Amino acid sequence: MAEVIRSPITALIWEIWLRNRRWIWSIIGTFLFGWVSNFVLQDTFFSSRAGRNTLSAFNETLTFASLLIVFAIFNYTEYDAQRGWAGFPDRLFTLPVPTLLLVGVPIGLGIFAVELVYVGWVKLVFAHDEVAKPALIALLIGAFMVVYQSTLWILARFGALRMVVLGVVGISFIVVNVLSSFPQDSLSPWLSENILSALTAGAALIAFVAAWIHVARQRSGGTSRRNSVKAIIERITDALPRRTTPFSSPEAAQFWFEWRRSGLLFPLCIAG
């Protein structure tokens, strides 16, 4: 295999395959299971509307599971024990390639993988015209892959806050898909499908550029300076009342540690 891997880009792709080949095979197995099930059961389920709805829900569940695994595969981060957070793998900075390629390869491969899985389900499993606006959904999924990886890298030091940000972005993309289902004449021109698609693509481009700049700064040692936002948060948490009595059990100590690290995010989750 050493003779085949002649470039750093090939090495990055091969590494992603080696680390996640079991999950990749699980996606292939899920797809084949769905395809065979639809081929065998379509005559039975398509004879009634209830059957079609049941089969459609079955396919949607398998599709969602497959896409979820793809996003898990491209959680392209590594934990840094010294810094205490998981971000872009620092070990890749020694490779003789531009930062643009270090960022572009996992993001580009992630887009290709998630679109391949989605198109496979839409074209080979779902019935004809069963999926409304497949092109828009493909755009939203691809854009979310870019935002997903960029957020994991840029907000690495903020830990669980990344999940809140990704949740907000995910809900926003769902709203875009819902708005596209309304009659276009009843919506503002700024909420038309073309405008929303352009804004989605623009958001993905901005996220990619931001990730590129962040990783380049990290590669040059720029992240050694304290982040002003994090410094403010740390000052607020330091000002909170501290526990002075001993913990009653190891479980209580662990709970207190987790609360101090991520507990302040709970009010944000229920603020709506």
PDB file of C-alpha atoms in Angstrom:
ATOM      1  CA  MET A   1       0.000   0.000   0.000  1.00  0.00           C
ATOM      2  CA  ALA A   2       2.945   2.326   0.591  1.00  0.00           C
ATOM      3  CA  GLU A   3       3.634   2.303  -3.157  1.00  0.00           C
ATOM      4  CA  VAL A   4       0.064   3.394  -3.922  1.00  0.00           C
ATOM      5  CA  ILE A   5       0.001   6.295  -1.446  1.00  0.00           C
ATOM      6  CA  ARG A   6       2.186   8.772  -3.261  1.00  0.00           C
ATOM      7  CA  SER A   7       0.578  12.025  -2.135  1.00  0.00           C
ATOM      8  CA  PRO A   8      -0.573  13.539   1.167  1.00  0.00           C
ATOM      9  CA  ILE A   9      -4.104  13.877  -0.217  1.00  0.00           C
ATOM     10  CA  THR A  10      -4.296  10.151  -0.910  1.00  0.00           C
ATOM     11  CA  ALA A  11      -2.937   9.534   2.580  1.00  0.00           C
ATOM     12  CA  LEU A  12      -5.710  11.663   4.109  1.00  0.00           C
ATOM     13  CA  ILE A  13      -8.387   9.810   2.159  1.00  0.00           C
ATOM     14  CA  TRP A  14      -6.876   6.439   3.064  1.00  0.00           C
ATOM     15  CA  GLU A  15      -6.736   7.412   6.742  1.00  0.00           C
ATOM     16  CA  ILE A  16     -10.432   8.325   6.758  1.00  0.00           C
ATOM     17  CA  TRP A  17     -11.216   4.955   5.176  1.00  0.00           C
ATOM     18  CA  LEU A  18      -9.122   2.981   7.670  1.00  0.00           C
ATOM     19  CA  ARG A  19     -10.579   4.752  10.690  1.00  0.00           C
ATOM     20  CA  ASN A  20     -14.192   4.376   9.558  1.00  0.00           C
ATOM     21  CA  ARG A  21     -14.351   1.352   7.260  1.00  0.00           C
ATOM     22  CA  ARG A  22     -16.713  -0.516   9.592  1.00  0.00           C
ATOM     23  CA  TRP A  23     -19.128   2.403   9.594  1.00  0.00           C
ATOM     24  CA  ILE A  24     -18.819   2.696   5.822  1.00  0.00           C
ATOM     25  CA  TRP A  25     -19.694  -0.971   5.433  1.00  0.00           C
ATOM     26  CA  SER A  26     -22.654  -0.434   7.779  1.00  0.00           C
ATOM     27  CA  ILE A  27     -23.930   2.316   5.462  1.00  0.00           C
ATOM     28  CA  ILE A  28     -23.590  -0.004   2.482  1.00  0.00           C
ATOM     29  CA  GLY A  29     -25.365  -2.759   4.393  1.00  0.00           C
ATOM     30  CA  THR A  30     -28.195  -0.423   5.410  1.00  0.00           C
ATOM     31  CA  PHE A  31     -28.636   0.711   1.828  1.00  0.00           C
ATOM     32  CA  LEU A  32     -28.688  -2.844   0.467  1.00  0.00           C
ATOM     33  CA  PHE A  33     -31.169  -3.869   3.154  1.00  0.00           C
ATOM     34  CA  GLY A  34     -33.466  -0.994   2.206  1.00  0.00           C
ATOM     35  CA  TRP A  35     -33.140  -1.676  -1.516  1.00  0.00           C
ATOM     36  CA  VAL A  36     -33.875  -5.404  -1.168  1.00  0.00           C
ATOM     37  CA  SER A  37     -36.760  -4.754   1.233  1.00  0.00           C
ATOM     38  CA  ASN A  38     -38.379  -2.308  -1.179  1.00  0.00           C
ATOM     39  CA  PHE A  39     -37.865  -4.661  -4.113  1.00  0.00           C
ATOM     40  CA  VAL A  40     -39.505  -7.544  -2.255  1.00  0.00           C
ATOM     41  CA  LEU A  41     -42.279  -5.646  -0.475  1.00  0.00           C
ATOM     42  CA  GLN A  42     -43.234  -2.938  -2.949  1.00  0.00           C
ATOM     43  CA  ASP A  43     -46.080  -4.935  -4.518  1.00  0.00           C
ATOM     44  CA  THR A  44     -47.574  -5.599  -1.094  1.00  0.00           C
ATOM     45  CA  PHE A  45     -47.237  -2.101   0.344  1.00  0.00           C
ATOM     46  CA  PHE A  46     -48.037  -0.104  -2.795  1.00  0.00           C
ATOM     47  CA  SER A  47     -51.477  -1.677  -3.046  1.00  0.00           C
ATOM     48  CA  SER A  48     -52.829   0.748  -0.416  1.00  0.00           C
ATOM     49  CA  ARG A  49     -52.146   4.295   0.704  1.00  0.00           C
ATOM     50  CA  ALA A  50     -51.442   3.182   4.262  1.00  0.00           C
ATOM     51  CA  GLY A  51     -48.928   0.673   2.960  1.00  0.00           C
ATOM     52  CA  ARG A  52     -47.177   3.318   0.863  1.00  0.00           C
ATOM     53  CA  ASN A  53     -46.973   5.613   3.874  1.00  0.00           C
ATOM     54  CA  THR A  54     -45.532   2.814   5.987  1.00  0.00           C
ATOM     55  CA  LEU A  55     -42.918   1.946   3.387  1.00  0.00           C
ATOM     56  CA  SER A  56     -42.054   5.612   2.935  1.00  0.00           C
ATOM     57  CA  ALA A  57     -41.549   6.049   6.686  1.00  0.00           C
ATOM     58  CA  PHE A  58     -39.371   2.928   6.698  1.00  0.00           C
ATOM     59  CA  ASN A  59     -37.213   4.326   3.895  1.00  0.00           C
ATOM     60  CA  GLU A  60     -36.952   7.733   5.531  1.00  0.00           C
ATOM     61  CA  THR A  61     -35.764   6.154   8.771  1.00  0.00           C
ATOM     62  CA  LEU A  62     -33.049   4.159   7.018  1.00  0.00           C
ATOM     63  CA  THR A  63     -32.013   7.191   4.977  1.00  0.00           C
ATOM     64  CA  PHE A  64     -31.735   9.352   8.077  1.00  0.00           C
ATOM     65  CA  ALA A  65     -29.692   6.658   9.834  1.00  0.00           C
ATOM     66  CA  SER A  66     -27.333   6.399   6.852  1.00  0.00           C
ATOM     67  CA  LEU A  67     -26.830  10.160   6.661  1.00  0.00           C
ATOM     68  CA  LEU A  68     -26.290  10.346  10.406  1.00  0.00           C
ATOM     69  CA  ILE A  69     -23.498   7.775  10.141  1.00  0.00           C
ATOM     70  CA  VAL A  70     -21.893   9.790   7.337  1.00  0.00           C
ATOM     71  CA  PHE A  71     -21.811  12.884   9.532  1.00  0.00           C
ATOM     72  CA  ALA A  72     -20.368  10.815  12.374  1.00  0.00           C
ATOM     73  CA  ILE A  73     -17.636   9.545  10.060  1.00  0.00           C
ATOM     74  CA  PHE A  74     -16.658  13.077   9.094  1.00  0.00           C
ATOM     75  CA  ASN A  75     -16.406  14.337  12.638  1.00  0.00           C
ATOM     76  CA  TYR A  76     -12.820  15.005  11.638  1.00  0.00           C
ATOM     77  CA  THR A  77     -11.432  16.005  15.021  1.00  0.00           C
ATOM     78  CA  GLU A  78      -8.943  14.688  17.535  1.00  0.00           C
ATOM     79  CA  TYR A  79      -8.838  15.263  21.269  1.00  0.00           C
ATOM     80  CA  ASP A  80      -5.918  17.306  22.570  1.00  0.00           C
ATOM     81  CA  ALA A  81      -5.322  16.409  26.215  1.00  0.00           C
ATOM     82  CA  GLN A  82      -3.059  19.412  26.727  1.00  0.00           C
ATOM     83  CA  ARG A  83      -5.667  21.898  25.553  1.00  0.00           C
ATOM     84  CA  GLY A  84      -8.641  19.957  26.832  1.00  0.00           C
ATOM     85  CA  TRP A  85     -10.738  20.047  23.664  1.00  0.00           C
ATOM     86  CA  ALA A  86     -11.183  18.221  20.364  1.00  0.00           C
ATOM     87  CA  GLY A  87     -10.395  20.178  17.221  1.00  0.00           C
ATOM     88  CA  PHE A  88      -8.634  19.913  13.897  1.00  0.00           C
ATOM     89  CA  PRO A  89      -5.840  17.285  14.113  1.00  0.00           C
ATOM     90  CA  ASP A  90      -2.608  19.168  14.797  1.00  0.00           C
ATOM     91  CA  ARG A  91      -0.493  16.265  13.571  1.00  0.00           C
ATOM     92  CA  LEU A  92      -1.563  17.036   9.996  1.00  0.00           C
ATOM     93  CA  PHE A  93       0.224  20.376  10.118  1.00  0.00           C
ATOM     94  CA  THR A  94       3.515  18.605   9.401  1.00  0.00           C
ATOM     95  CA  LEU A  95       2.317  17.436   5.990  1.00  0.00           C
ATOM     96  CA  PRO A  96       3.909  19.320   3.069  1.00  0.00           C
ATOM     97  CA  VAL A  97       0.594  20.604   1.698  1.00  0.00           C
ATOM     98  CA  PRO A  98      -1.203  23.966   1.843  1.00  0.00           C
ATOM     99  CA  THR A  99      -3.746  24.511   4.591  1.00  0.00           C
ATOM    100  CA  LEU A 100      -6.406  24.846   1.914  1.00  0.00           C
ATOM    101  CA  LEU A 101      -5.948  21.173   1.055  1.00  0.00           C
ATOM    102  CA  LEU A 102      -5.904  20.098   4.701  1.00  0.00           C
ATOM    103  CA  VAL A 103      -9.296  21.746   5.124  1.00  0.00           C
ATOM    104  CA  GLY A 104     -10.664  21.054   1.657  1.00  0.00           C
ATOM    105  CA  VAL A 105     -10.027  17.304   1.534  1.00  0.00           C
ATOM    106  CA  PRO A 106     -12.180  16.263   4.540  1.00  0.00           C
ATOM    107  CA  ILE A 107     -14.877  18.797   3.690  1.00  0.00           C
ATOM    108  CA  GLY A 108     -14.917  17.888   0.002  1.00  0.00           C
ATOM    109  CA  LEU A 109     -14.893  14.179   0.756  1.00  0.00           C
ATOM    110  CA  GLY A 110     -17.674  14.682   3.292  1.00  0.00           C
ATOM    111  CA  ILE A 111     -19.826  16.494   0.732  1.00  0.00           C
ATOM    112  CA  PHE A 112     -19.194  13.774  -1.840  1.00  0.00           C
ATOM    113  CA  ALA A 113     -20.036  10.997   0.624  1.00  0.00           C
ATOM    114  CA  VAL A 114     -23.226  12.541   1.990  1.00  0.00           C
ATOM    115  CA  GLU A 115     -24.490  13.430  -1.489  1.00  0.00           C
ATOM    116  CA  LEU A 116     -23.657   9.959  -2.792  1.00  0.00           C
ATOM    117  CA  VAL A 117     -25.629   8.320   0.005  1.00  0.00           C
ATOM    118  CA  TYR A 118     -28.560  10.699  -0.426  1.00  0.00           C
ATOM    119  CA  VAL A 119     -28.736  10.340  -4.214  1.00  0.00           C
ATOM    120  CA  GLY A 120     -28.459   6.567  -3.882  1.00  0.00           C
ATOM    121  CA  TRP A 121     -31.513   6.435  -1.647  1.00  0.00           C
ATOM    122  CA  VAL A 122     -33.529   8.880  -3.756  1.00  0.00           C
ATOM    123  CA  LYS A 123     -32.763   7.283  -7.119  1.00  0.00           C
ATOM    124  CA  LEU A 124     -32.603   3.590  -6.254  1.00  0.00           C
ATOM    125  CA  VAL A 125     -34.883   3.076  -3.253  1.00  0.00           C
ATOM    126  CA  PHE A 126     -37.582   5.728  -3.049  1.00  0.00           C
ATOM    127  CA  ALA A 127     -40.412   5.547  -5.552  1.00  0.00           C
ATOM    128  CA  HIS A 128     -40.443   7.952  -8.476  1.00  0.00           C
ATOM    129  CA  ASP A 129     -41.308  11.528  -7.409  1.00  0.00           C
ATOM    130  CA  GLU A 130     -41.751  10.363  -3.806  1.00  0.00           C
ATOM    131  CA  VAL A 131     -39.185  12.885  -2.525  1.00  0.00           C
ATOM    132  CA  ALA A 132     -40.281  16.499  -2.964  1.00  0.00           C
ATOM    133  CA  LYS A 133     -37.595  18.932  -4.182  1.00  0.00           C
ATOM    134  CA  PRO A 134     -34.661  16.491  -4.032  1.00  0.00           C
ATOM    135  CA  ALA A 135     -32.245  19.068  -5.482  1.00  0.00           C
ATOM    136  CA  LEU A 136     -32.934  21.546  -2.679  1.00  0.00           C
ATOM    137  CA  ILE A 137     -32.550  18.854  -0.032  1.00  0.00           C
ATOM    138  CA  ALA A 138     -29.246  17.818  -1.609  1.00  0.00           C
ATOM    139  CA  LEU A 139     -28.065  21.431  -1.408  1.00  0.00           C
ATOM    140  CA  LEU A 140     -29.099  21.712   2.241  1.00  0.00           C
ATOM    141  CA  ILE A 141     -27.387  18.451   3.184  1.00  0.00           C
ATOM    142  CA  GLY A 142     -24.165  19.405   1.413  1.00  0.00           C
ATOM    143  CA  ALA A 143     -24.168  22.883   2.944  1.00  0.00           C
ATOM    144  CA  PHE A 144     -24.763  21.463   6.396  1.00  0.00           C
ATOM    145  CA  MET A 145     -21.758  19.168   5.979  1.00  0.00           C
ATOM    146  CA  VAL A 146     -19.587  22.240   5.378  1.00  0.00           C
ATOM    147  CA  VAL A 147     -21.051  24.114   8.346  1.00  0.00           C
ATOM    148  CA  TYR A 148     -20.843  20.979  10.494  1.00  0.00           C
ATOM    149  CA  GLN A 149     -17.122  20.428  10.023  1.00  0.00           C
ATOM    150  CA  SER A 150     -16.312  24.141  10.150  1.00  0.00           C
ATOM    151  CA  THR A 151     -18.160  24.527  13.448  1.00  0.00           C
ATOM    152  CA  LEU A 152     -16.371  21.552  14.992  1.00  0.00           C
ATOM    153  CA  TRP A 153     -13.012  23.123  14.154  1.00  0.00           C
ATOM    154  CA  ILE A 154     -13.690  26.802  14.775  1.00  0.00           C
ATOM    155  CA  LEU A 155     -15.558  26.357  18.064  1.00  0.00           C
ATOM    156  CA  ALA A 156     -13.431  23.461  19.303  1.00  0.00           C
ATOM    157  CA  ARG A 157     -12.526  25.142  22.578  1.00  0.00           C
ATOM    158  CA  PHE A 158     -16.180  25.807  23.425  1.00  0.00           C
ATOM    159  CA  GLY A 159     -17.060  22.118  23.768  1.00  0.00           C
ATOM    160  CA  ALA A 160     -20.782  21.444  23.994  1.00  0.00           C
ATOM    161  CA  LEU A 161     -21.637  24.899  22.653  1.00  0.00           C
ATOM    162  CA  ARG A 162     -20.871  23.508  19.204  1.00  0.00           C
ATOM    163  CA  MET A 163     -23.876  21.206  19.459  1.00  0.00           C
ATOM    164  CA  VAL A 164     -26.116  24.168  20.260  1.00  0.00           C
ATOM    165  CA  VAL A 165     -24.809  26.069  17.234  1.00  0.00           C
ATOM    166  CA  LEU A 166     -25.242  23.054  14.963  1.00  0.00           C
ATOM    167  CA  GLY A 167     -28.748  22.536  16.317  1.00  0.00           C
ATOM    168  CA  VAL A 168     -29.688  26.125  15.473  1.00  0.00           C
ATOM    169  CA  VAL A 169     -28.186  25.801  11.990  1.00  0.00           C
ATOM    170  CA  GLY A 170     -29.948  22.488  11.427  1.00  0.00           C
ATOM    171  CA  ILE A 171     -33.303  23.958  12.424  1.00  0.00           C
ATOM    172  CA  SER A 172     -32.670  26.910  10.103  1.00  0.00           C
ATOM    173  CA  PHE A 173     -32.045  24.558   7.194  1.00  0.00           C
ATOM    174  CA  ILE A 174     -35.230  22.650   8.009  1.00  0.00           C
ATOM    175  CA  VAL A 175     -37.132  25.947   7.953  1.00  0.00           C
ATOM    176  CA  VAL A 176     -35.672  26.664   4.512  1.00  0.00           C
ATOM    177  CA  ASN A 177     -36.962  23.319   3.263  1.00  0.00           C
ATOM    178  CA  VAL A 178     -40.392  23.937   4.800  1.00  0.00           C
ATOM    179  CA  LEU A 179     -40.648  27.417   3.268  1.00  0.00           C
ATOM    180  CA  SER A 180     -39.915  25.972  -0.155  1.00  0.00           C
ATOM    181  CA  SER A 181     -43.043  23.811   0.141  1.00  0.00           C
ATOM    182  CA  PHE A 182     -45.326  26.851   0.406  1.00  0.00           C
ATOM    183  CA  PRO A 183     -46.781  28.429  -2.745  1.00  0.00           C
ATOM    184  CA  GLN A 184     -44.129  30.839  -3.952  1.00  0.00           C
ATOM    185  CA  ASP A 185     -46.727  33.504  -4.767  1.00  0.00           C
ATOM    186  CA  SER A 186     -47.732  33.726  -1.110  1.00  0.00           C
ATOM    187  CA  LEU A 187     -44.195  34.382   0.129  1.00  0.00           C
ATOM    188  CA  SER A 188     -41.998  37.433   0.099  1.00  0.00           C
ATOM    189  CA  PRO A 189     -39.534  37.520  -2.821  1.00  0.00           C
ATOM    190  CA  TRP A 190     -36.763  37.283  -0.229  1.00  0.00           C
ATOM    191  CA  LEU A 191     -38.167  33.925   0.880  1.00  0.00           C
ATOM    192  CA  SER A 192     -38.347  32.408  -2.585  1.00  0.00           C
ATOM    193  CA  GLU A 193     -36.634  29.095  -3.203  1.00  0.00           C
ATOM    194  CA  ASN A 194     -33.957  30.649  -5.414  1.00  0.00           C
ATOM    195  CA  ILE A 195     -33.025  33.284  -2.839  1.00  0.00           C
ATOM    196  CA  LEU A 196     -32.986  30.761   0.007  1.00  0.00           C
ATOM    197  CA  SER A 197     -30.843  28.395  -2.058  1.00  0.00           C
ATOM    198  CA  ALA A 198     -28.380  31.186  -2.813  1.00  0.00           C
ATOM    199  CA  LEU A 199     -28.224  32.172   0.859  1.00  0.00           C
ATOM    200  CA  THR A 200     -27.626  28.549   1.847  1.00  0.00           C
ATOM    201  CA  ALA A 201     -24.793  28.176  -0.645  1.00  0.00           C
ATOM    202  CA  GLY A 202     -23.357  31.497   0.520  1.00  0.00           C
ATOM    203  CA  ALA A 203     -23.464  30.394   4.155  1.00  0.00           C
ATOM    204  CA  ALA A 204     -21.593  27.209   3.249  1.00  0.00           C
ATOM    205  CA  LEU A 205     -18.951  29.211   1.380  1.00  0.00           C
ATOM    206  CA  ILE A 206     -18.496  31.599   4.311  1.00  0.00           C
ATOM    207  CA  ALA A 207     -18.195  28.652   6.709  1.00  0.00           C
ATOM    208  CA  PHE A 208     -15.534  27.053   4.519  1.00  0.00           C
ATOM    209  CA  VAL A 209     -13.483  30.240   4.276  1.00  0.00           C
ATOM    210  CA  ALA A 210     -13.791  30.780   8.031  1.00  0.00           C
ATOM    211  CA  ALA A 211     -12.585  27.226   8.684  1.00  0.00           C
ATOM    212  CA  TRP A 212      -9.684  27.724   6.286  1.00  0.00           C
ATOM    213  CA  ILE A 213      -8.615  30.934   8.032  1.00  0.00           C
ATOM    214  CA  HIS A 214      -9.012  29.385  11.480  1.00  0.00           C
ATOM    215  CA  VAL A 215      -6.974  26.270  10.690  1.00  0.00           C
ATOM    216  CA  ALA A 216      -4.299  28.370   8.962  1.00  0.00           C
ATOM    217  CA  ARG A 217      -4.052  30.550  12.065  1.00  0.00           C
ATOM    218  CA  GLN A 218      -3.932  27.466  14.261  1.00  0.00           C
ATOM    219  CA  ARG A 219      -1.213  25.990  12.062  1.00  0.00           C
ATOM    220  CA  SER A 220       0.903  29.125  12.471  1.00  0.00           C
ATOM    221  CA  GLY A 221       0.457  29.114  16.243  1.00  0.00           C
ATOM    222  CA  GLY A 222      -2.155  31.858  16.326  1.00  0.00           C
ATOM    223  CA  THR A 223      -4.498  30.001  18.672  1.00  0.00           C
ATOM    224  CA  SER A 224      -2.045  30.300  21.540  1.00  0.00           C
ATOM    225  CA  ARG A 225      -3.522  33.702  22.330  1.00  0.00           C
ATOM    226  CA  ARG A 226      -6.505  33.698  24.623  1.00  0.00           C
ATOM    227  CA  ASN A 227      -9.851  34.008  22.971  1.00  0.00           C
ATOM    228  CA  SER A 228     -11.573  37.130  24.271  1.00  0.00           C
ATOM    229  CA  VAL A 229     -15.042  35.562  24.279  1.00  0.00           C
ATOM    230  CA  LYS A 230     -13.832  32.526  26.172  1.00  0.00           C
ATOM    231  CA  ALA A 231     -11.987  34.776  28.611  1.00  0.00           C
ATOM    232  CA  ILE A 232     -15.235  36.597  29.393  1.00  0.00           C
ATOM    233  CA  ILE A 233     -17.070  33.301  29.910  1.00  0.00           C
ATOM    234  CA  GLU A 234     -14.314  32.058  32.205  1.00  0.00           C
ATOM    235  CA  ARG A 235     -14.521  35.230  34.273  1.00  0.00           C
ATOM    236  CA  ILE A 236     -18.269  34.764  34.655  1.00  0.00           C
ATOM    237  CA  THR A 237     -17.910  31.129  35.702  1.00  0.00           C
ATOM    238  CA  ASP A 238     -15.108  32.004  38.116  1.00  0.00           C
ATOM    239  CA  ALA A 239     -17.397  34.548  39.753  1.00  0.00           C
ATOM    240  CA  LEU A 240     -20.085  31.941  40.402  1.00  0.00           C
ATOM    241  CA  PRO A 241     -20.374  30.428  43.894  1.00  0.00           C
ATOM    242  CA  ARG A 242     -17.944  27.599  44.466  1.00  0.00           C
ATOM    243  CA  ARG A 243     -18.466  24.449  46.465  1.00  0.00           C
ATOM    244  CA  THR A 244     -16.662  24.439  49.799  1.00  0.00           C
ATOM    245  CA  THR A 245     -17.875  21.180  51.360  1.00  0.00           C
ATOM    246  CA  PRO A 246     -16.513  17.725  50.451  1.00  0.00           C
ATOM    247  CA  PHE A 247     -18.391  15.623  47.926  1.00  0.00           C
ATOM    248  CA  SER A 248     -20.485  12.810  49.313  1.00  0.00           C
ATOM    249  CA  SER A 249     -19.526  10.370  46.542  1.00  0.00           C
ATOM    250  CA  PRO A 250     -17.444  10.075  43.356  1.00  0.00           C
ATOM    251  CA  GLU A 251     -20.665  10.393  41.356  1.00  0.00           C
ATOM    252  CA  ALA A 252     -21.438  13.736  42.984  1.00  0.00           C
ATOM    253  CA  ALA A 253     -17.945  14.968  42.172  1.00  0.00           C
ATOM    254  CA  GLN A 254     -18.313  13.910  38.546  1.00  0.00           C
ATOM    255  CA  PHE A 255     -21.703  15.616  38.309  1.00  0.00           C
ATOM    256  CA  TRP A 256     -20.234  18.842  39.688  1.00  0.00           C
ATOM    257  CA  PHE A 257     -17.354  18.666  37.198  1.00  0.00           C
ATOM    258  CA  GLU A 258     -19.691  18.171  34.232  1.00  0.00           C
ATOM    259  CA  TRP A 259     -21.939  20.983  35.428  1.00  0.00           C
ATOM    260  CA  ARG A 260     -19.033  23.399  35.752  1.00  0.00           C
ATOM    261  CA  ARG A 261     -17.879  22.482  32.255  1.00  0.00           C
ATOM    262  CA  SER A 262     -21.158  22.465  30.305  1.00  0.00           C
ATOM    263  CA  GLY A 263     -24.031  23.204  32.674  1.00  0.00           C
ATOM    264  CA  LEU A 264     -24.401  26.824  31.615  1.00  0.00           C
ATOM    265  CA  LEU A 265     -25.610  25.638  28.212  1.00  0.00           C
ATOM    266  CA  PHE A 266     -28.809  24.168  29.656  1.00  0.00           C
ATOM    267  CA  PRO A 267     -30.563  27.552  29.987  1.00  0.00           C
ATOM    268  CA  LEU A 268     -29.824  28.177  26.303  1.00  0.00           C
ATOM    269  CA  CYS A 269     -31.430  24.862  25.365  1.00  0.00           C
ATOM    270  CA  ILE A 270     -34.720  25.676  27.123  1.00  0.00           C
ATOM    271  CA  ALA A 271     -34.770  29.430  26.537  1.00  0.00           C
ATOM    272  CA  GLY A 272     -37.204  29.066  23.659  1.00  0.00           C
TER     273      GLY A 272
END
